[in-house]
XYZ file of C-alpha atoms in Angstrom:
666
model
C 0.491 0.228 -0.219
C 1.021 2.900 -1.250
C 1.746 6.123 0.872
C -0.359 8.420 -0.541
C -3.227 6.086 -0.322
C -3.269 7.052 3.431
C -2.743 10.511 3.111
C -4.714 13.192 5.702
C -8.402 14.286 3.731
C -10.586 16.707 6.141
C -14.001 15.502 7.477
C -14.374 18.470 9.435
C -14.656 22.345 9.018
C -13.933 25.804 11.039
C -15.404 28.898 10.214
C -12.154 30.983 9.547
C -9.043 30.097 10.807
C -6.769 29.930 13.886
C -4.872 32.632 12.623
C -8.221 35.117 12.612
C -8.792 34.523 16.125
C -9.498 37.779 18.097
C -10.541 39.742 20.856
C -12.641 41.994 21.211
C -14.493 40.710 17.659
C -17.624 43.047 16.779
C -14.388 46.095 17.487
C -11.277 44.111 15.596
C -14.153 43.615 12.534
C -15.345 47.456 12.548
C -12.186 49.054 12.906
C -9.976 46.646 10.324
C -13.502 48.013 7.893
C -12.166 51.146 8.842
C -8.766 50.789 8.100
C -9.206 49.017 5.052
C -11.670 51.558 3.908
C -8.746 54.314 4.187
C -6.137 52.408 2.683
C -7.785 52.130 -0.472
C -7.958 55.520 -0.623
C -4.361 56.215 -0.320
C -3.449 57.225 -4.461
C -0.743 54.827 -4.167
C -3.158 52.081 -3.978
C -6.276 53.127 -4.847
C -5.847 50.657 -8.450
C -3.187 48.511 -7.025
C -4.217 44.136 -6.318
C -4.559 42.351 -3.324
C -3.913 38.815 -4.475
C -0.351 37.688 -4.912
C 1.050 41.519 -3.904
C 3.012 41.078 -1.111
C 4.381 44.499 -1.119
C 0.531 45.896 -0.825
C -0.112 42.948 2.234
C 3.012 43.973 3.737
C 1.972 48.016 3.136
C -1.481 47.342 4.982
C 0.345 45.676 7.510
C 2.736 48.748 7.922
C -0.445 50.623 7.931
C -2.285 49.146 10.805
C 0.229 48.908 12.832
C 1.076 52.609 12.970
C -2.470 53.177 13.512
C -2.146 50.866 16.420
C -4.437 48.315 15.670
C -1.019 45.670 16.272
C -0.329 45.717 19.068
C 2.515 43.186 19.020
C 6.035 42.725 17.879
C 6.582 43.127 14.354
C 5.431 39.466 12.727
C 8.058 37.792 10.875
C 6.721 37.552 7.606
C 4.048 40.958 7.362
C 2.480 40.028 4.386
C 1.194 36.494 5.418
C 0.197 38.287 8.698
C -1.965 40.669 6.772
C -3.460 37.870 4.749
C -4.422 36.482 8.172
C -6.012 39.793 9.463
C -8.569 39.457 6.620
C -8.949 36.335 5.812
C -11.928 36.146 7.900
C -13.798 39.053 6.880
C -13.689 37.670 3.551
C -15.203 34.485 4.895
C -18.280 36.370 5.408
C -18.242 38.225 2.631
C -17.386 41.691 3.943
C -15.144 42.620 1.894
C -14.331 40.517 -1.572
C -10.819 38.362 -2.425
C -9.056 41.753 -3.031
C -9.778 43.256 0.425
C -11.850 45.199 -0.931
C -15.298 46.548 1.111
C -18.238 44.349 -0.157
C -21.746 46.089 -0.112
C -22.329 43.909 3.595
C -18.943 45.416 4.527
C -19.580 49.446 3.950
C -22.995 48.502 5.154
C -21.887 47.566 8.937
C -19.194 50.321 8.236
C -21.655 53.000 8.529
C -23.613 51.279 11.092
C -20.304 51.630 13.185
C -19.522 54.819 12.099
C -23.575 56.096 12.806
C -22.561 54.463 16.679
C -26.460 53.843 16.686
C -26.592 49.742 17.259
C -30.398 49.148 18.357
C -32.573 46.773 17.029
C -34.562 47.543 13.820
C -35.882 44.279 13.583
C -38.288 41.668 14.568
C -35.292 39.429 15.781
C -35.048 42.321 18.729
C -31.071 42.024 18.301
C -29.066 44.914 17.267
C -28.960 46.330 13.698
C -25.256 44.778 12.820
C -26.146 41.647 14.524
C -28.905 41.529 12.056
C -26.109 41.814 8.744
C -24.296 38.870 10.459
C -27.229 36.924 10.730
C -28.017 37.624 7.398
C -24.314 36.820 6.395
C -24.392 33.537 8.400
C -27.096 32.118 6.635
C -25.147 32.420 3.423
C -21.937 31.672 4.692
C -20.546 28.597 2.855
C -17.449 26.658 3.819
C -16.002 24.579 0.965
C -14.504 21.071 2.216
C -13.745 19.738 -0.698
C -14.484 20.137 -4.486
C -17.969 18.366 -4.030
C -18.501 18.782 0.104
C -19.528 21.528 1.998
C -22.115 22.823 4.208
C -23.443 26.021 5.544
C -22.043 26.110 9.432
C -25.092 28.486 10.584
C -28.105 26.526 8.523
C -27.151 23.592 10.419
C -27.017 24.383 13.414
C -30.210 25.529 13.305
C -31.796 22.420 11.503
C -30.223 20.504 14.120
C -31.347 22.781 17.270
C -34.950 22.695 15.516
C -34.443 18.916 16.281
C -32.696 18.548 19.518
C -33.666 22.175 21.227
C -30.051 22.303 22.432
C -26.854 20.799 21.750
C -24.633 20.102 24.539
C -20.635 22.029 24.884
C -19.455 18.354 23.929
C -22.079 17.949 20.906
C -21.083 21.359 19.473
C -17.832 21.337 19.938
C -17.166 17.433 19.015
C -19.730 16.526 16.438
C -21.757 20.290 14.797
C -18.112 20.476 13.062
C -18.077 16.804 11.812
C -21.872 17.372 9.661
C -19.834 18.310 6.529
C -22.741 16.645 4.187
C -26.396 15.656 4.372
C -25.127 11.969 5.209
C -22.840 12.646 8.029
C -25.412 14.627 8.744
C -28.526 12.780 9.225
C -26.031 9.980 10.288
C -24.748 12.177 13.407
C -28.655 13.208 14.352
C -29.734 9.458 14.640
C -26.587 8.979 17.144
C -27.786 12.043 19.285
C -31.235 10.659 18.933
C -29.764 6.729 20.436
C -27.885 7.973 21.968
C -28.996 11.546 24.217
C -29.525 9.858 28.471
C -28.204 6.295 27.838
C -24.813 6.344 28.501
C -22.933 6.826 24.444
C -20.230 8.574 24.568
C -19.442 12.029 21.725
C -16.319 10.230 21.920
C -17.275 6.467 20.643
C -20.045 8.638 18.024
C -16.355 10.472 16.474
C -14.355 7.370 16.053
C -17.214 5.534 13.973
C -17.457 8.631 11.463
C -14.157 8.489 11.199
C -13.373 5.256 10.717
C -16.401 5.223 8.220
C -13.059 6.981 6.259
C -11.438 5.144 3.944
C -7.907 6.398 4.311
C -8.442 5.211 7.841
C -9.678 1.666 7.025
C -7.006 1.672 5.272
C -4.140 3.130 7.497
C -5.205 0.944 10.390
C -4.975 -1.944 7.813
C -1.521 -1.638 7.201
C -0.924 -0.737 11.401
C -2.225 -4.228 11.597
C 0.145 -5.844 8.881
C 3.121 -4.464 9.803
C 4.969 -7.135 11.718
C 7.684 -4.281 13.642
C 5.879 -1.055 14.698
C 8.624 2.030 13.571
C 8.853 6.227 13.231
C 7.873 5.185 9.713
C 4.698 3.185 10.556
C 3.361 6.140 12.226
C 4.566 9.049 10.356
C 2.387 6.566 7.528
C -0.910 6.045 9.495
C -0.894 8.515 11.645
C -2.269 10.980 8.692
C -1.206 13.986 9.961
C -2.644 17.390 8.662
C 1.145 19.296 8.636
C 4.382 17.162 8.734
C 4.256 13.623 9.375
C 7.243 13.752 11.453
C 5.396 15.083 14.164
C 3.856 11.593 14.611
C 7.463 9.428 15.323
C 6.970 10.621 19.311
C 3.923 8.025 19.276
C 6.362 4.909 19.087
C 7.428 5.218 22.869
C 4.090 5.978 23.519
C 2.836 2.833 21.773
C 5.950 0.726 22.976
C 4.988 2.154 26.827
C 1.650 1.579 26.563
C 2.038 -2.251 25.061
C 4.329 -2.854 28.009
C 1.964 -1.095 30.943
C -1.278 -2.759 29.621
C -0.730 -5.425 26.968
C 2.690 -7.429 28.685
C 1.106 -6.432 31.904
C 4.337 -4.926 33.192
C 2.849 -2.363 36.285
C 6.458 -1.831 37.851
C 6.887 2.036 38.613
C 10.216 2.335 36.353
C 7.599 1.084 33.696
C 4.423 3.593 34.810
C 6.893 6.377 35.293
C 8.139 6.090 31.371
C 5.071 6.007 30.566
C 3.873 9.283 32.293
C 7.308 10.656 30.821
C 6.546 8.984 26.428
C 2.794 10.668 26.973
C 4.331 14.175 26.651
C 3.435 14.962 22.579
C 2.701 18.529 22.134
C -0.756 19.332 22.354
C -2.271 15.947 23.116
C 0.056 14.859 26.271
C -2.788 16.870 28.463
C -6.053 13.870 26.762
C -3.347 10.974 26.795
C -2.605 11.789 30.828
C -6.487 12.131 31.844
C -6.686 8.941 29.521
C -3.694 7.331 31.439
C -4.158 8.833 35.329
C -6.335 10.194 37.360
C -4.203 13.053 38.254
C -2.179 15.699 35.931
C 0.035 16.482 39.110
C 3.515 14.867 38.314
C 4.476 14.540 41.473
C 1.775 12.242 42.646
C 2.504 10.020 39.861
C 6.305 10.157 40.758
C 5.085 8.732 44.173
C 2.822 6.905 43.886
C 2.762 5.388 40.412
C 0.003 2.361 40.622
C -2.046 4.611 42.836
C -1.926 7.176 39.530
C -2.764 4.598 36.864
C -5.882 3.936 35.419
C -5.894 0.429 35.700
C -9.077 -0.070 33.811
C -9.307 1.163 30.433
C -9.602 0.567 26.573
C -6.398 -1.055 26.926
C -7.425 -3.339 29.279
C -7.719 -7.234 29.103
C -7.039 -7.589 25.649
C -6.778 -10.917 23.692
C -3.806 -9.843 21.055
C -1.865 -7.543 19.420
C -4.185 -6.688 16.522
C -6.580 -5.791 19.349
C -4.252 -3.780 21.306
C -3.187 -1.757 17.777
C -6.961 -1.379 16.805
C -8.043 0.237 20.002
C -4.134 2.157 20.136
C -4.684 3.333 16.804
C -8.260 4.258 17.308
C -7.706 6.374 20.658
C -4.611 8.643 19.169
C -6.941 9.579 16.345
C -10.055 10.512 18.415
C -7.455 12.382 20.761
C -6.047 14.044 17.461
C -9.577 14.824 15.903
C -10.991 16.203 19.655
C -7.767 17.990 20.361
C -8.375 19.866 16.725
C -11.589 20.389 17.405
C -11.308 21.901 20.724
C -8.975 24.696 19.173
C -11.833 25.340 16.043
C -14.456 25.749 19.085
C -13.575 28.795 19.816
C -13.614 30.397 16.239
C -17.120 28.383 15.404
C -18.285 29.838 18.453
C -16.990 33.176 18.310
C -17.918 33.483 14.115
C -21.702 32.342 14.963
C -21.878 34.752 17.973
C -21.883 37.616 15.996
C -25.080 37.132 15.159
C -26.850 37.495 18.690
C -29.187 34.986 17.949
C -27.678 31.993 20.097
C -26.935 31.427 23.501
C -23.601 29.773 24.856
C -24.547 29.241 28.602
C -24.376 26.338 31.169
C -22.965 24.068 29.379
C -25.534 24.181 26.228
C -25.703 26.098 22.625
C -29.571 26.962 22.099
C -31.249 29.939 20.493
C -32.528 32.696 21.866
C -36.536 33.639 22.558
C -37.196 34.899 19.085
C -34.764 33.027 17.042
C -36.525 29.657 18.481
C -39.547 30.534 17.343
C -39.172 31.704 13.642
C -36.346 28.692 13.017
C -39.230 25.938 14.756
C -41.593 27.400 11.809
C -40.085 27.094 9.058
C -39.978 23.780 6.759
C -37.760 21.464 6.461
C -37.487 22.149 2.814
C -35.470 25.169 3.887
C -32.769 23.312 6.095
C -31.970 22.343 2.567
C -29.929 24.831 1.970
C -27.158 23.735 4.470
C -25.539 22.160 2.078
C -25.881 24.410 -1.303
C -23.692 26.963 -2.387
C -24.377 30.642 -3.008
C -22.836 33.497 -4.958
C -23.974 36.205 -3.383
C -22.184 36.058 -0.023
C -20.709 39.205 -1.020
C -24.477 41.183 -1.596
C -27.100 42.909 0.628
C -29.563 40.308 0.710
C -33.193 40.046 2.275
C -34.334 36.741 4.426
C -36.692 36.231 1.470
C -33.443 36.968 -1.211
C -31.401 34.636 0.469
C -34.809 32.017 0.862
C -38.260 32.154 0.038
C -38.676 29.862 3.438
C -37.664 33.083 4.807
C -40.201 34.989 4.552
C -41.315 35.609 8.138
C -45.032 34.715 8.853
C -45.723 36.532 11.661
C -49.388 35.462 12.737
C -47.699 31.772 13.068
C -45.054 33.322 15.458
C -47.089 35.265 17.395
C -49.693 32.395 17.625
C -46.306 30.377 18.960
C -44.940 33.057 20.789
C -48.684 33.060 22.889
C -49.119 29.175 23.221
C -45.987 28.490 24.794
C -46.106 31.482 27.090
C -49.879 32.663 27.620
C -49.442 35.695 26.512
C -51.774 37.426 23.428
C -49.386 39.667 21.019
C -51.362 40.840 17.906
C -48.395 42.538 16.340
C -44.764 41.795 15.809
C -44.011 44.849 17.606
C -45.858 43.565 20.520
C -42.877 41.536 21.865
C -40.526 43.994 22.286
C -41.447 44.386 26.457
C -41.463 39.988 26.206
C -37.960 39.962 25.216
C -37.152 42.361 27.465
C -38.219 40.663 30.502
C -36.921 37.810 29.137
C -33.320 38.817 29.151
C -33.603 40.842 32.960
C -34.711 37.601 34.313
C -31.725 35.880 31.959
C -29.705 38.365 33.760
C -30.076 38.376 36.987
C -29.801 34.486 37.041
C -26.408 35.950 35.306
C -25.561 37.903 37.927
C -26.545 34.783 40.473
C -24.596 31.914 39.358
C -20.842 34.407 38.394
C -21.667 37.985 39.674
C -21.910 37.154 43.569
C -20.701 40.142 45.789
C -17.351 38.433 46.269
C -16.652 37.703 42.211
C -17.733 41.608 41.979
C -14.721 42.467 44.989
C -12.379 40.341 43.033
C -13.240 41.553 39.292
C -12.914 45.330 40.685
C -9.965 44.058 42.920
C -7.926 42.594 39.403
C -9.218 46.274 37.676
C -7.229 48.444 40.423
C -4.410 46.709 39.441
C -5.549 46.364 36.233
C -4.545 42.862 36.335
C -6.010 42.288 32.260
C -5.501 39.045 31.239
C -7.399 37.459 34.393
C -10.363 40.411 34.001
C -11.113 38.134 30.353
C -10.331 35.348 31.930
C -13.657 35.904 34.441
C -16.018 37.777 32.523
C -15.338 38.151 28.433
C -12.361 38.742 25.874
C -15.344 39.585 23.487
C -14.643 43.133 25.490
C -12.236 46.010 26.625
C -10.973 46.458 29.663
C -12.835 49.929 30.170
C -16.085 48.571 28.942
C -15.770 45.708 32.035
C -15.037 48.215 33.989
C -18.081 49.583 32.929
C -20.588 46.370 32.854
C -19.022 45.404 36.718
C -19.675 48.894 37.541
C -23.113 48.636 36.445
C -23.998 44.888 38.360
C -22.514 46.321 40.913
C -24.286 49.481 42.041
C -27.779 47.186 41.039
C -27.077 45.842 44.015
C -26.431 48.392 45.893
C -29.938 49.740 44.543
C -31.115 46.033 45.366
C -32.226 45.230 41.736
C -34.723 47.837 41.570
C -35.865 49.167 38.118
C -34.278 48.270 34.576
C -31.235 47.065 34.370
C -30.195 46.614 30.494
C -31.777 49.992 30.178
C -29.746 51.503 32.515
C -26.259 50.332 31.258
C -26.688 51.060 27.950
C -24.289 49.271 26.852
C -23.621 46.937 23.526
C -24.540 43.110 25.237
C -23.710 39.542 23.372
C -26.716 37.314 23.637
C -25.580 35.888 26.062
C -25.739 39.073 28.266
C -21.719 39.977 28.401
C -20.132 43.052 27.015
C -18.868 43.693 23.821
C -17.361 46.476 22.236
C -17.259 48.793 19.290
C -15.352 50.344 17.320
C -16.498 53.441 18.960
C -16.646 51.747 22.631
C -16.222 52.900 25.958
C -18.656 56.071 26.036
C -21.694 54.360 26.719
C -22.840 56.009 30.379
C -25.055 54.176 33.360
C -28.307 55.750 33.752
C -29.990 55.026 36.997
C -33.522 56.329 37.339
C -35.524 56.098 40.603
C -38.510 55.969 41.628
C -39.911 57.966 45.296
C -39.048 56.026 48.026
C -38.444 56.223 51.801
C -34.945 57.591 51.596
C -34.782 59.835 48.280
C -37.296 61.070 46.073
C -37.909 60.343 42.170
C -34.370 61.132 40.556
C -31.553 60.249 38.205
C -27.936 59.240 38.522
C -25.845 59.066 36.430
C -22.695 57.042 36.674
C -18.993 57.635 34.579
C -16.243 55.479 35.020
C -12.609 55.976 33.629
C -9.716 53.927 34.052
C -7.543 57.149 33.019
C -5.294 58.428 35.056
C -2.877 61.392 35.963
C -2.731 64.281 33.604
C -4.537 62.269 30.969
C -7.811 61.901 33.777
C -8.026 65.474 33.705
C -7.582 66.031 30.246
C -10.136 63.421 29.175
C -13.059 63.431 32.053
C -13.774 67.110 33.869
C -14.868 68.309 30.648
C -17.148 64.864 29.078
C -18.426 63.958 32.891
C -19.432 67.900 33.682
C -21.092 68.208 29.812
C -22.933 64.719 30.046
C -24.463 65.713 33.582
C -25.451 69.232 32.469
C -27.172 68.055 28.477
C -29.428 65.610 30.830
C -30.516 67.965 33.190
C -31.540 70.535 30.282
C -33.086 67.884 28.950
C -34.957 66.408 31.702
C -35.754 69.521 33.655
C -38.381 67.390 35.612
C -36.122 65.434 37.537
C -33.245 65.688 40.349
C -30.513 64.037 38.734
C -26.653 64.167 39.881
C -23.596 62.205 38.578
C -21.306 60.044 40.338
C -17.590 59.548 38.965
C -15.635 56.221 39.558
C -11.791 55.583 38.172
C -9.208 53.590 40.084
C -7.132 56.630 40.888
C -8.574 60.318 41.642
C -6.364 63.083 40.514
C -7.012 65.869 43.239
C -7.557 68.488 40.774
C -10.663 66.593 39.269
C -11.763 66.289 43.050
C -11.483 70.211 42.823
C -12.819 70.602 39.821
C -16.494 68.440 40.112
C -16.657 69.773 43.293
C -16.709 73.725 42.315
C -19.322 72.877 39.713
C -21.999 72.816 42.464
C -21.391 76.873 42.243
C -21.164 76.968 38.304
C -23.718 77.841 35.855
C -24.025 75.378 32.539
C -25.002 77.089 29.422
C -26.580 75.598 26.893
C -28.893 76.159 23.773
C -27.219 77.718 20.535
C -26.500 80.966 22.264
C -26.418 79.808 25.651
C -30.145 80.640 26.951
C -30.498 77.812 28.803
C -29.119 77.857 32.121
C -27.861 74.922 34.682
C -27.015 76.819 38.011
C -25.148 74.400 39.376
C -23.986 70.419 39.400
C -23.837 67.805 41.969
C -20.820 65.272 40.595
C -19.278 63.281 43.456
C -15.954 60.698 42.683
C -15.569 57.854 43.830
C -12.567 55.830 44.041
C -13.101 51.946 42.820
C -11.479 51.531 46.659
C -14.676 53.133 47.538
C -16.719 51.312 45.724
C -15.266 47.981 47.065
C -15.966 49.179 50.958
C -18.994 50.082 49.949
C -20.109 45.943 48.728
C -17.810 44.800 51.318
C -20.039 46.311 53.931
C -23.260 45.390 52.471
C -24.378 49.572 52.526
C -27.516 50.230 50.207
C -28.380 53.073 47.765
C -30.107 54.906 50.095
C -27.270 55.207 53.180
C -25.185 56.851 49.870
C -28.058 58.871 48.525
C -28.272 60.678 52.059
C -24.597 60.858 52.770
C -23.738 61.889 48.919
C -26.558 64.681 49.772
C -25.380 65.694 53.116
C -21.663 66.385 51.836
C -22.840 68.196 48.677
C -23.355 71.377 51.227
C -20.095 70.735 52.926
C -18.543 74.284 53.103
C -15.370 71.850 53.319
C -12.159 72.825 50.546
C -11.618 69.158 48.036
C -9.377 68.316 49.383
C -10.408 67.677 53.285
C -13.770 67.419 51.333
C -12.866 64.116 49.647
C -10.913 63.168 52.942
C -14.421 63.296 54.846
C -16.403 61.329 52.201
C -13.754 58.601 52.509
C -13.964 58.641 56.535
C -17.907 58.939 56.358
C -18.346 55.591 53.978
C -16.145 54.139 56.500
C -17.937 54.378 59.616
C -21.439 53.305 57.553
C -22.782 50.057 58.398
């Protein structure tokens, strides 16, 4: 059998490439659309081609580097890096092969520039997300010349049938649906194994062992009388260099010695542990072979930490052993690749804001769920059909007649399940808002306890950005996360009164975590309070910044007072004031905000409107942490802030007094 007959052949896919797995996904797309638009307007590049033109590609790399888009050091191959940074946008039709903006890309850039992402569609998702939704319905991944799939349509098909996919099913099985046949096979397996104890790994193994190259490789492996490094170079089916598979020979021999030859000596087990150190799959192998990941524990008690019972136990002959090793080796390799693809697939599909990735499940948000449940089965044949309209702005009906919205059926389905009586699409806006608020409160309970909020705020004080992103989300920058965490903290301080999602005024994903747009970081937190014991009806604006020292004075003194002044002018019937929160307060910022209580603020074209003084209370992050630690509630803070508003103390002494009084609150 020739080596060529058992070469790797793809039978799974990912959206985009691992080189385009960027944090702040929405923001980075919007920034690059703007940068590409600027780049092609430069006279020296206007008539240039992109494809097979490394000088232009390198020029684009330098262009975006100079404008701060790239934060790391110089790429060793600038042209390649430029191609990678833009390839994902081409894959979903925002730019063409020559990296010019398509009509779709121009529409998204227009939305970004306007800064208005509010919903204008029946799905109740932001208008930029709706454009992504339309694009994902058309996006087609080519597997080979005869095979391909539209991942989003395919996922909609699976969610209609099963209501949800577990994280494992989405990660390991969804990318294997590359044709109608494999999809139907996986659907049948899902129907059979859910709740019956079968594993996703068994399904993955069954699928790849249906591929002729894997069958041929196993036959070759079994027929080899002497297994060598070259054997693994042939049967490893590596996507890149076959030489990577040489490392499997020591592992094969070590597993054979421990399990097949039944040598459970410390030396054999420790050799097994060392031999499992194979690149990015070592964790999988060690989890499969050992009870712990602690090397110290394994070295101390090798036999006690070894999994005595697994697939390698009690095999009758060498053929059976080789078969199990071959299948296990490839299952682990495939699972490791699919784990890498998981983040890509999730990140791309999330930009539609129609999907929820929570509680170890993937499912549609409320309105998309009902919408797709009503589409006929014929629509889902689109999952395996290519389109040449990816670069065009199309309506739902232009993408497929089956996508035409039937308002009556949609409302009937929603009313039936939720015991509501909506008569038109506009009526469901509050229904969606109430459902989102309920989910948001659940999210707060599960992920943002007072202890966790305090910890995240302490990390923000230290600017431990990496850990903050891991704890909250990497689809938003740190200033946006600060504002989000501050909003949740103040909502809890306010005993969860009011419409928190409208108060926060932030862009949120369908999972209700923050995301940053290209012009991000500018939203205010606006808390509206009805009259209660302890305070009248009023509005509180909360401004947050991570700027410090001179930058804080330059960036915040004028905008904060302007925001409050304009709000007071436009809401004359309400008492309103502002709290300004930051890591470090410059003394002159304190002075400026305190003295605003005696200063006029003029509005209108010629200053014909005037506000006679305004109240801005500055707070350092450490004081907010103290308030949370003490369990202080908003009525106490309202009284304290307003009592101190009339204090005759100078700004420096006034702020010291504020800190002292907060320390005394109970």
